[in-house]
Tab-separated table of C-alpha atoms and ligand atoms in Angstrom:
chain	number	residue	atom	x	y	z
A	12	MET	CA	3.322	12.769	-26.307
A	13	GLY	CA	1.219	14.490	-29.238
A	14	ASN	CA	0.863	17.994	-30.106
A	15	PHE	CA	-2.320	17.837	-27.834
A	16	GLU	CA	-0.693	17.644	-25.074
A	17	LYS	CA	2.087	19.274	-26.027
A	18	LEU	CA	-0.041	22.680	-25.954
A	19	ASN	CA	-1.477	21.756	-22.489
A	20	ASN	CA	1.821	22.017	-20.622
A	21	ARG	CA	1.869	25.338	-19.161
A	22	LYS	CA	5.587	26.816	-18.228
A	23	PHE	CA	6.025	27.331	-14.835
A	24	LEU	CA	9.883	27.528	-13.843
A	25	ASP	CA	12.668	29.155	-16.367
A	26	LEU	CA	15.879	27.674	-14.824
A	27	GLY	CA	18.366	29.368	-17.653
A	28	MET	CA	21.362	28.005	-20.030
A	29	GLN	CA	22.253	24.297	-19.047
A	30	PRO	CA	24.643	22.146	-20.747
A	31	LEU	CA	23.949	18.111	-20.592
A	32	ALA	CA	24.002	17.310	-16.466
A	33	ASN	CA	26.384	14.460	-17.340
A	34	SER	CA	28.892	15.613	-19.807
A	35	TYR	CA	31.618	16.337	-17.302
A	36	LEU	CA	34.529	17.689	-19.400
A	37	LYS	CA	38.145	16.837	-19.865
A	38	LYS	CA	40.446	19.523	-20.120
A	39	LYS	CA	41.188	19.769	-23.082
A	40	TYR	CA	37.421	20.533	-24.241
A	41	LEU	CA	37.134	23.463	-21.301
A	42	LYS	CA	37.861	26.314	-24.788
A	43	LYS	CA	35.092	24.754	-27.206
A	44	ARG	CA	31.853	26.263	-26.725
A	45	GLU	CA	29.231	23.354	-25.020
A	46	LYS	CA	25.461	22.747	-26.051
A	47	LYS	CA	23.522	24.155	-23.818
A	48	TYR	CA	19.512	24.214	-23.725
A	49	ARG	CA	16.874	26.262	-22.179
A	50	LEU	CA	15.579	24.301	-18.829
A	51	GLU	CA	11.715	25.071	-18.536
A	52	ILE	CA	9.359	23.124	-16.824
A	53	GLY	CA	5.526	22.844	-17.200
A	54	PHE	CA	2.598	21.088	-15.723
A	55	ASN	CA	0.127	18.799	-18.536
A	56	SER	CA	-3.174	20.056	-16.694
A	57	ARG	CA	-4.885	17.363	-18.193
A	58	LYS	CA	-2.462	14.300	-16.704
A	59	LYS	CA	-1.391	16.117	-14.675
A	60	ILE	CA	2.297	15.598	-15.445
A	61	VAL	CA	5.154	17.782	-14.248
A	62	SER	CA	7.934	17.724	-17.043
A	63	ILE	CA	10.840	19.504	-18.350
A	64	LEU	CA	9.262	21.652	-22.077
A	65	LYS	CA	12.608	20.607	-24.429
A	66	THR	CA	13.869	16.923	-24.567
A	67	ILE	CA	16.827	15.983	-24.914
A	68	PRO	CA	17.556	12.767	-28.298
A	69	SER	CA	18.143	9.721	-25.371
A	70	LYS	CA	21.051	8.142	-27.439
A	71	LYS	CA	23.151	11.383	-26.574
A	72	MET	CA	22.765	11.768	-22.898
A	73	PHE	CA	22.725	7.181	-22.777
A	74	ASN	CA	25.740	6.317	-24.412
A	75	LYS	CA	28.662	4.285	-23.637
A	76	TYR	CA	30.037	6.819	-21.613
A	77	TYR	CA	27.445	7.720	-18.991
A	78	PRO	CA	29.658	8.225	-15.584
A	79	TYR	CA	26.550	7.424	-13.474
A	80	LYS	CA	26.839	4.224	-11.591
A	81	SER	CA	24.199	3.088	-8.632
A	82	SER	CA	26.299	1.037	-6.965
A	83	ILE	CA	28.457	4.269	-5.523
A	84	SER	CA	26.727	5.239	-2.309
A	85	LYS	CA	25.988	3.105	0.561
A	86	THR	CA	22.854	4.173	0.840
A	87	MET	CA	21.093	3.085	-2.525
A	88	LYS	CA	23.549	-0.470	-2.311
A	89	LYS	CA	21.654	-1.035	1.053
A	90	SER	CA	18.577	0.275	-0.189
A	91	PHE	CA	18.860	-1.672	-3.487
A	92	LYS	CA	19.454	-4.961	-1.366
A	93	ILE	CA	16.835	-4.931	1.394
A	94	PHE	CA	13.691	-4.467	-1.669
A	95	ALA	CA	15.321	-7.018	-3.678
A	96	THR	CA	15.629	-9.919	-0.336
A	97	LYS	CA	12.466	-8.303	0.241
A	98	ILE	CA	10.314	-8.853	-3.543
A	99	LYS	CA	12.008	-12.714	-3.910
A	100	LYS	CA	10.612	-13.990	-0.608
A	101	LYS	CA	7.039	-12.123	-1.180
A	102	TYR	CA	6.271	-12.282	-5.217
A	103	LYS	CA	8.472	-15.512	-5.690
A	104	PRO	CA	9.088	-14.236	-8.962
A	105	LYS	CA	10.321	-16.996	-12.083
A	106	CYS	CA	11.539	-14.146	-13.996
A	107	THR	CA	12.194	-11.055	-13.585
A	108	ILE	CA	12.525	-8.152	-15.659
A	109	GLU	CA	15.195	-5.007	-14.387
A	110	ILE	CA	14.830	-1.618	-16.873
A	111	GLY	CA	17.801	0.441	-16.243
A	112	SER	CA	19.841	-2.270	-14.469
A	113	ASN	CA	22.923	0.152	-14.158
A	114	ASP	CA	25.754	-1.530	-12.945
A	115	GLY	CA	23.647	-4.432	-11.366
A	116	ALA	CA	23.379	-2.830	-7.920
A	117	PHE	CA	19.959	-4.579	-7.468
A	118	LEU	CA	20.225	-7.586	-10.164
A	119	LYS	CA	22.917	-9.052	-8.114
A	120	TYR	CA	20.646	-10.619	-5.443
A	121	PHE	CA	18.544	-12.173	-7.837
A	122	ASN	CA	19.584	-16.055	-9.607
A	123	LYS	CA	21.547	-15.563	-12.465
A	124	ASN	CA	18.636	-17.425	-14.409
A	125	ASN	CA	15.831	-15.796	-13.578
A	126	ILE	CA	16.382	-11.580	-14.252
A	127	ILE	CA	17.146	-10.044	-17.305
A	128	GLY	CA	18.602	-7.085	-17.586
A	129	ILE	CA	17.920	-3.498	-19.913
A	130	GLU	CA	20.932	-1.406	-20.193
A	131	PRO	CA	21.340	1.195	-22.884
A	132	CYS	CA	24.312	2.406	-22.070
A	133	LYS	CA	27.152	0.006	-22.851
A	134	ASN	CA	29.586	0.538	-20.761
A	135	LEU	CA	27.155	-0.531	-18.063
A	136	ALA	CA	25.642	-3.236	-19.900
A	137	ASN	CA	29.077	-4.511	-20.377
A	138	ILE	CA	29.201	-4.648	-16.080
A	139	THR	CA	26.642	-6.993	-15.414
A	140	ASN	CA	27.225	-8.978	-18.982
A	141	LYS	CA	30.452	-10.086	-18.133
A	142	LYS	CA	29.045	-11.122	-14.289
A	143	GLY	CA	27.233	-13.480	-16.352
A	144	PHE	CA	23.519	-11.573	-15.940
A	145	LYS	CA	21.361	-11.424	-19.192
A	146	THR	CA	21.665	-7.962	-20.185
A	147	TYR	CA	20.421	-6.273	-23.655
A	148	PRO	CA	22.313	-3.223	-24.333
A	149	PHE	CA	19.238	-1.443	-25.248
A	150	PHE	CA	16.883	1.073	-24.740
A	151	TRP	CA	13.009	-0.562	-23.417
A	152	ASN	CA	10.682	-0.257	-26.633
A	153	ARG	CA	7.965	-2.544	-28.220
A	154	ASN	CA	10.450	-4.127	-30.096
A	155	LEU	CA	12.718	-5.197	-27.265
A	156	ALA	CA	9.447	-6.162	-24.930
A	157	LYS	CA	8.647	-8.628	-28.098
A	158	LEU	CA	12.579	-9.764	-28.761
A	159	ILE	CA	12.515	-10.986	-24.545
A	160	THR	CA	9.224	-12.236	-24.840
A	161	LYS	CA	10.308	-13.992	-27.399
A	162	ASN	CA	12.953	-15.986	-25.945
A	163	TYR	CA	11.318	-16.069	-22.774
A	164	GLY	CA	7.870	-16.058	-22.377
A	165	LYS	CA	5.614	-13.146	-20.264
A	166	VAL	CA	7.616	-12.390	-17.122
A	167	ASP	CA	5.877	-12.518	-13.345
A	168	LEU	CA	8.053	-9.122	-12.637
A	169	ILE	CA	9.258	-5.943	-13.464
A	170	TYR	CA	11.238	-3.524	-11.741
A	171	SER	CA	12.573	-0.104	-12.865
A	172	ALA	CA	14.601	2.498	-10.433
A	173	ASN	CA	14.736	5.861	-11.653
A	174	THR	CA	14.780	5.152	-15.346
A	175	ILE	CA	11.019	5.558	-16.460
A	176	SER	CA	11.382	9.517	-15.537
A	177	HIS	CA	14.302	9.008	-18.649
A	178	ILE	CA	11.802	8.495	-20.751
A	179	LYS	CA	10.245	10.840	-22.511
A	180	ASN	CA	7.609	8.470	-24.234
A	181	LEU	CA	5.881	7.499	-21.835
A	182	ASP	CA	2.997	5.945	-23.525
A	183	GLU	CA	5.551	3.350	-25.220
A	184	VAL	CA	6.798	2.616	-22.330
A	185	PHE	CA	3.527	1.265	-20.339
A	186	SER	CA	2.622	-0.477	-23.643
A	187	SER	CA	6.062	-2.122	-24.346
A	188	ILE	CA	5.731	-3.062	-20.430
A	189	ASN	CA	1.823	-4.242	-20.731
A	190	LEU	CA	2.823	-6.493	-23.402
A	191	ALA	CA	5.864	-8.213	-21.741
A	192	LEU	CA	3.830	-8.796	-17.882
A	193	SER	CA	2.007	-11.757	-17.230
A	194	THR	CA	-1.771	-11.948	-16.338
A	195	ASN	CA	-0.756	-12.001	-12.887
A	196	GLY	CA	2.633	-10.033	-12.729
A	197	ILE	CA	3.260	-7.385	-11.776
A	198	LEU	CA	5.265	-3.811	-11.802
A	199	ILE	CA	7.265	-1.959	-9.433
A	200	LEU	CA	8.391	1.654	-10.155
A	201	GLU	CA	10.650	3.886	-8.110
A	202	ASP	CA	11.453	7.760	-9.035
A	203	PRO	CA	11.565	10.398	-7.130
A	204	SER	CA	8.237	12.222	-5.664
A	205	LEU	CA	7.172	15.394	-6.649
A	206	LEU	CA	5.634	15.828	-3.335
A	207	GLU	CA	8.954	15.567	-1.608
A	208	CYS	CA	10.817	17.662	-4.508
A	209	LEU	CA	8.260	20.418	-3.812
A	210	LYS	CA	8.345	20.469	-0.349
A	211	ASN	CA	12.442	20.232	0.090
A	212	ASN	CA	12.831	23.147	-2.890
A	213	ALA	CA	14.570	20.602	-4.708
A	214	TYR	CA	14.826	22.363	-7.997
A	215	ASP	CA	17.350	20.466	-8.908
A	216	GLN	CA	15.606	17.312	-9.341
A	217	PHE	CA	14.997	18.571	-12.978
A	218	TYR	CA	17.721	18.648	-15.543
A	219	CYS	CA	17.546	16.665	-19.117
A	220	GLU	CA	17.555	13.255	-17.929
A	221	HIS	CA	14.865	13.912	-15.328
A	222	ILE	CA	12.286	14.485	-18.396
A	223	TYR	CA	9.508	13.869	-15.609
A	224	VAL	CA	9.645	14.086	-11.577
A	225	PHE	CA	5.751	11.991	-11.464
A	226	SER	CA	3.405	12.222	-8.667
A	227	LEU	CA	1.147	8.874	-8.039
A	228	LEU	CA	-1.960	11.587	-9.637
A	229	SER	CA	0.099	11.375	-13.089
A	230	ILE	CA	0.998	7.587	-12.819
A	231	VAL	CA	-2.354	7.107	-12.160
A	232	ASN	CA	-3.581	9.473	-15.139
A	233	ILE	CA	-1.048	8.101	-17.448
A	234	LEU	CA	-1.826	4.435	-17.012
A	235	LYS	CA	-5.308	4.464	-17.365
A	236	LYS	CA	-5.161	4.008	-21.330
A	237	HIS	CA	-2.935	0.880	-20.934
A	238	GLU	CA	-5.248	-1.416	-18.518
A	239	LEU	CA	-3.103	-0.588	-15.564
A	240	GLU	CA	-3.353	0.174	-12.123
A	241	VAL	CA	-1.382	0.872	-8.830
A	242	PHE	CA	-2.418	-0.937	-6.139
A	243	ASN	CA	-0.327	0.110	-3.320
A	244	ILE	CA	2.170	2.718	-2.492
A	245	GLU	CA	5.402	3.198	-0.199
A	246	LYS	CA	6.996	6.372	0.461
A	247	ILE	CA	10.782	5.447	0.264
A	248	LYS	CA	14.190	7.549	1.183
A	249	THR	CA	16.647	7.347	-1.675
A	250	HIS	CA	17.094	10.235	-3.568
A	251	GLY	CA	15.692	12.829	-1.860
A	252	GLY	CA	12.284	11.221	-0.966
A	253	SER	CA	10.947	8.828	-3.890
A	254	ASN	CA	7.756	7.074	-4.375
A	255	ARG	CA	7.264	3.322	-5.237
A	256	TYR	CA	4.693	1.809	-6.467
A	257	TYR	CA	2.898	-1.300	-7.410
A	258	ILE	CA	0.948	-1.970	-10.849
A	259	LYS	CA	-0.715	-4.271	-12.001
A	260	LYS	CA	-3.004	-5.194	-15.036
A	261	LYS	CA	-6.252	-4.121	-14.184
A	262	SER	CA	-7.614	-7.795	-14.602
A	263	ASN	CA	-5.176	-8.901	-12.297
A	264	LYS	CA	-8.265	-9.576	-9.810
A	265	LYS	CA	-4.797	-11.309	-7.392
A	266	TYR	CA	-4.378	-8.409	-5.463
A	267	ILE	CA	-6.735	-5.978	-4.190
A	268	ILE	CA	-5.721	-1.919	-3.876
A	269	ASN	CA	-4.167	-0.949	-0.993
A	270	GLN	CA	-6.527	1.792	1.093
A	271	ASN	CA	-2.473	3.649	1.083
A	272	VAL	CA	-3.520	4.338	-2.385
A	273	LYS	CA	-6.733	6.397	-1.363
A	274	LYS	CA	-4.980	7.835	1.244
A	275	ASN	CA	-1.715	9.411	-1.553
A	276	LEU	CA	-3.683	10.944	-3.686
A	277	ASN	CA	-6.037	12.997	-0.981
A	278	ILE	CA	-2.270	14.075	-0.002
A	279	GLU	CA	-1.487	15.322	-3.299
A	280	ARG	CA	-4.520	17.190	-4.131
A	281	ASN	CA	-4.745	18.781	-0.672
A	282	PHE	CA	-0.877	19.495	-1.444
A	283	GLY	CA	-2.491	21.370	-4.642
A	284	LEU	CA	0.031	19.161	-7.333
A	285	ASN	CA	-3.135	19.340	-8.958
A	286	ASN	CA	-3.139	23.110	-9.546
A	287	PHE	CA	-1.005	25.586	-11.422
A	288	SER	CA	-0.917	27.823	-9.187
A	289	THR	CA	0.751	25.939	-6.305
A	290	TYR	CA	3.566	25.071	-8.843
A	291	LYS	CA	4.120	28.863	-9.555
A	292	ARG	CA	4.515	29.206	-5.777
A	293	PHE	CA	7.123	26.639	-6.214
A	294	ALA	CA	8.662	28.893	-9.220
A	295	SER	CA	9.095	32.028	-6.730
A	296	ARG	CA	10.840	30.196	-3.675
A	297	VAL	CA	13.320	28.747	-6.641
A	298	LYS	CA	13.877	32.420	-7.296
A	299	LYS	CA	14.758	33.367	-3.745
A	300	SER	CA	16.416	30.033	-2.942
A	301	LYS	CA	18.908	30.872	-6.231
A	302	LEU	CA	19.327	34.550	-4.296
A	303	LYS	CA	20.589	32.989	-0.759
A	304	LEU	CA	22.504	30.512	-2.457
A	305	ILE	CA	24.276	32.680	-4.017
A	306	LYS	CA	24.731	35.626	-0.729
A	307	ILE	CA	25.759	32.292	1.387
A	308	LEU	CA	28.907	31.612	-0.637
A	309	GLU	CA	29.230	35.552	-1.116
A	310	ILE	CA	29.920	35.629	2.359
A	311	CYS	CA	32.097	32.765	2.639
A	312	ARG	CA	34.380	34.339	0.044
A	313	ASN	CA	34.349	37.795	1.842
A	314	LYS	CA	35.405	35.726	4.539
A	315	ASN	CA	38.527	33.919	2.837
A	316	LEU	CA	36.953	30.814	3.864
A	317	LYS	CA	37.987	27.516	2.104
A	318	VAL	CA	34.724	26.302	-0.012
A	319	ILE	CA	34.640	23.518	-2.260
A	320	GLY	CA	31.285	21.279	-3.007
A	321	TYR	CA	30.705	17.314	-1.662
A	322	GLY	CA	29.842	15.016	-4.526
A	323	ALA	CA	29.447	16.031	-7.892
A	324	THR	CA	26.032	15.569	-8.849
A	325	ALA	CA	23.527	15.860	-12.209
A	326	LYS	CA	21.724	17.719	-9.790
A	327	SER	CA	24.367	20.132	-8.382
A	328	VAL	CA	24.854	21.088	-12.091
A	329	THR	CA	21.372	22.325	-12.322
A	330	VAL	CA	22.279	24.643	-9.467
A	331	LEU	CA	25.179	25.798	-10.715
A	332	ASN	CA	24.646	26.855	-14.014
A	333	TYR	CA	20.956	28.193	-12.855
A	334	CYS	CA	22.900	30.168	-9.898
A	335	LYS	CA	25.696	30.805	-11.884
A	336	ILE	CA	28.190	29.925	-9.722
A	337	ASN	CA	31.540	29.239	-10.913
A	338	LYS	CA	35.449	28.936	-8.831
A	339	ASN	CA	35.081	32.120	-7.765
A	340	LEU	CA	32.402	30.855	-4.948
A	341	ILE	CA	33.184	26.541	-4.979
A	342	SER	CA	37.110	26.165	-5.409
A	343	TYR	CA	36.492	22.763	-6.486
A	344	PHE	CA	34.434	19.352	-5.967
A	345	LEU	CA	34.784	15.885	-4.195
A	346	ASP	CA	33.470	13.103	-5.973
A	347	THR	CA	34.127	9.181	-5.747
A	348	THR	CA	32.785	8.174	-9.368
A	349	THR	CA	36.307	7.701	-11.194
A	350	ASP	CA	34.857	8.574	-14.398
A	351	LYS	CA	33.847	11.743	-12.879
A	352	GLN	CA	37.405	12.781	-11.225
A	353	ASN	CA	39.917	14.903	-12.966
A	354	LYS	CA	36.915	16.418	-14.924
A	355	TYR	CA	35.311	19.663	-15.185
A	356	ILE	CA	31.733	20.551	-14.582
A	357	PRO	CA	29.736	21.484	-17.205
A	358	GLY	CA	28.852	24.666	-17.920
A	359	VAL	CA	30.713	26.738	-14.773
A	360	HIS	CA	34.034	24.259	-15.757
A	361	ILE	CA	34.396	23.888	-11.633
A	362	PRO	CA	37.326	21.238	-11.345
A	363	ILE	CA	36.421	17.915	-9.783
A	364	LYS	CA	38.592	16.073	-7.816
A	365	LYS	CA	39.307	12.722	-6.626
A	366	TYR	CA	37.886	11.809	-3.264
A	367	SER	CA	40.524	10.353	-0.890
A	368	GLY	CA	39.343	10.014	2.127
A	369	PRO	CA	37.633	12.338	4.773
A	370	MET	CA	38.292	16.354	4.182
A	371	SER	CA	41.275	18.020	5.317
A	372	SER	CA	41.402	20.888	8.219
A	373	ASN	CA	41.938	23.254	4.998
A	374	ILE	CA	38.985	22.841	4.450
A	375	ASP	CA	36.075	25.098	5.609
A	376	VAL	CA	32.634	25.144	3.595
A	377	ALA	CA	31.776	22.049	1.472
A	378	TYR	CA	28.808	23.169	-0.186
A	379	LEU	CA	26.387	19.174	-0.564
A	380	GLY	CA	26.306	18.845	-3.944
A	381	ALA	CA	24.544	15.117	-3.038
A	382	TRP	CA	22.434	16.575	-0.629
A	383	ASN	CA	19.995	12.659	-1.303
A	384	PHE	CA	23.145	11.338	0.626
A	385	LYS	CA	23.274	13.507	4.094
A	386	ASN	CA	23.267	11.488	6.052
A	387	GLU	CA	25.592	8.528	4.795
A	388	ILE	CA	27.944	11.941	4.087
A	389	PHE	CA	27.789	13.110	7.771
A	390	VAL	CA	29.096	10.036	9.152
A	391	LYS	CA	31.450	9.735	6.786
A	392	GLU	CA	32.691	13.259	7.389
A	393	SER	CA	31.981	13.408	11.500
A	394	ASN	CA	35.888	14.349	12.489
A	395	PHE	CA	35.345	17.170	9.860
A	396	ILE	CA	31.904	18.199	11.664
A	397	LYS	CA	33.791	18.073	14.713
A	398	ARG	CA	36.353	20.274	13.903
A	399	GLY	CA	34.110	22.854	13.126
A	400	GLY	CA	33.745	22.363	9.469
A	401	LYS	CA	30.825	23.165	7.978
A	402	PHE	CA	28.350	22.096	5.109
A	403	ILE	CA	26.436	24.075	2.993
A	404	THR	CA	23.171	22.858	2.127
A	405	HIS	CA	19.933	24.224	-0.210
A	406	ILE	CA	17.363	22.101	0.713
A	407	PRO	CA	14.930	22.583	2.143
A	408	GLN	CA	16.104	26.473	2.071
A	409	PRO	CA	20.142	27.015	2.012
A	410	LYS	CA	21.406	27.108	5.193
A	411	ILE	CA	25.341	26.598	6.736
A	412	VAL	CA	24.192	23.406	8.846
B	505	LIG	P1	23.591	11.005	-7.243
B	505	LIG	O1	22.603	12.048	-6.170
B	505	LIG	O2	22.899	9.764	-7.129
B	505	LIG	O3	23.073	11.347	-8.556
B	505	LIG	P2	22.412	12.603	-9.688
B	505	LIG	O4	24.589	12.269	-10.722
B	505	LIG	O5	21.200	11.903	-10.721
B	505	LIG	O6	22.387	13.753	-9.184
B	505	LIG	O7	25.139	11.419	-7.707
B	505	LIG	C1	25.453	11.571	-6.165
B	505	LIG	C2	27.094	11.340	-6.830
B	505	LIG	O8	27.896	12.094	-5.187
B	505	LIG	C3	28.078	11.195	-7.508
B	505	LIG	O9	28.628	11.045	-7.683
B	505	LIG	C4	28.962	10.071	-5.970
B	505	LIG	C5	28.596	11.201	-5.562
B	505	LIG	N1	29.429	10.816	-4.138
B	505	LIG	C6	30.102	10.776	-3.482
B	505	LIG	O10	30.956	12.015	-3.905
B	505	LIG	N2	30.379	11.182	-1.960
B	505	LIG	C7	29.404	10.504	-1.194
B	505	LIG	O11	29.706	9.908	-0.095
B	505	LIG	C8	28.379	10.178	-2.189
B	505	LIG	C9	26.971	9.532	-0.861
B	505	LIG	C10	27.933	10.351	-3.289
């Protein structure tokens, strides 16, 4: 965004000094000084966009060491499978691009000749390239859009889940999409919903990688300049409540604009997503949330309960560093991701252990780092719950469940 827009970003929340969220530390680096940045969130009143104010260069975050894999959870695997099947049937795309194809959780449901992956994290791009899915290990931009259209022609479907919110230059993103998309082609985006984030007090949706948390209002505003428009929106459950935006070129008359769009714009306006005061109120709820979470953890410690963390998410890095929670309050985290295991949570240095099956009886309480997978986790840990084991969640308010 240009300087003019920067001036319109009014800060409403300060989440303190934070390390890079996905940079889990090996033991040998614990004594080294970690780079930290100030995580502040602002509202652009002109474009109605909520974003972090200081951004980190993409190459520092999305590189060959990127640990997050989309296929780690049953919830995400199922969501991608159902949606891939649905859009193949509905739109019958001959050529699809997926921006941010990660480890191929969505891509794999397509015919290898019909889909192109874009994934700048080379470790992940290697996974899908090895399986025979053409994956460009680059960042999405105009040069790449030109290269792809030169090689394959314009495409009739572009899909991107949980990726566009990670890219700072939205004008570049959408002008490149416009370039690669055929006249009657469609773009489908999925990203965490700002409305749900505010309703859930999910301040941990903000970290270095999540530059934006979008609303429909903001997407509509961003698209205007690019002759693109939203023609439908679905609310989905993934990542704590997301929006799925169906977007087309304005010149594309094949699809009419669904009434859902107007309805959801009104819902967002009525909630106050247009107004700075709504964000200030959110910020004061966040401060209360911090105090309450610390209090609950201190009560557990005073009762000598064994408290661990469940799911070393990037989101928990924000919570733990903002609330200054270290291993005095949470002994260690369990996580299924091999690249996180035997490492330490950035900033607060809580160890991460391998999850090797349902929690044992020596654990009393588990702080739900992966709260967005609560249902899946509660099923997996049904014995722990039956035994009287408890979970702590900060969503929508810190409590023991
Ligand atoms: P996720 O919430 O998807 O994202 P982010 O890191 O962007 O906040 O991450 C889920 C993490 O939780 C991931 O590291 C895997 C872990 N996890 C478990 O350890 N066990 C589980 O049962 C599930 C569902 C996730």
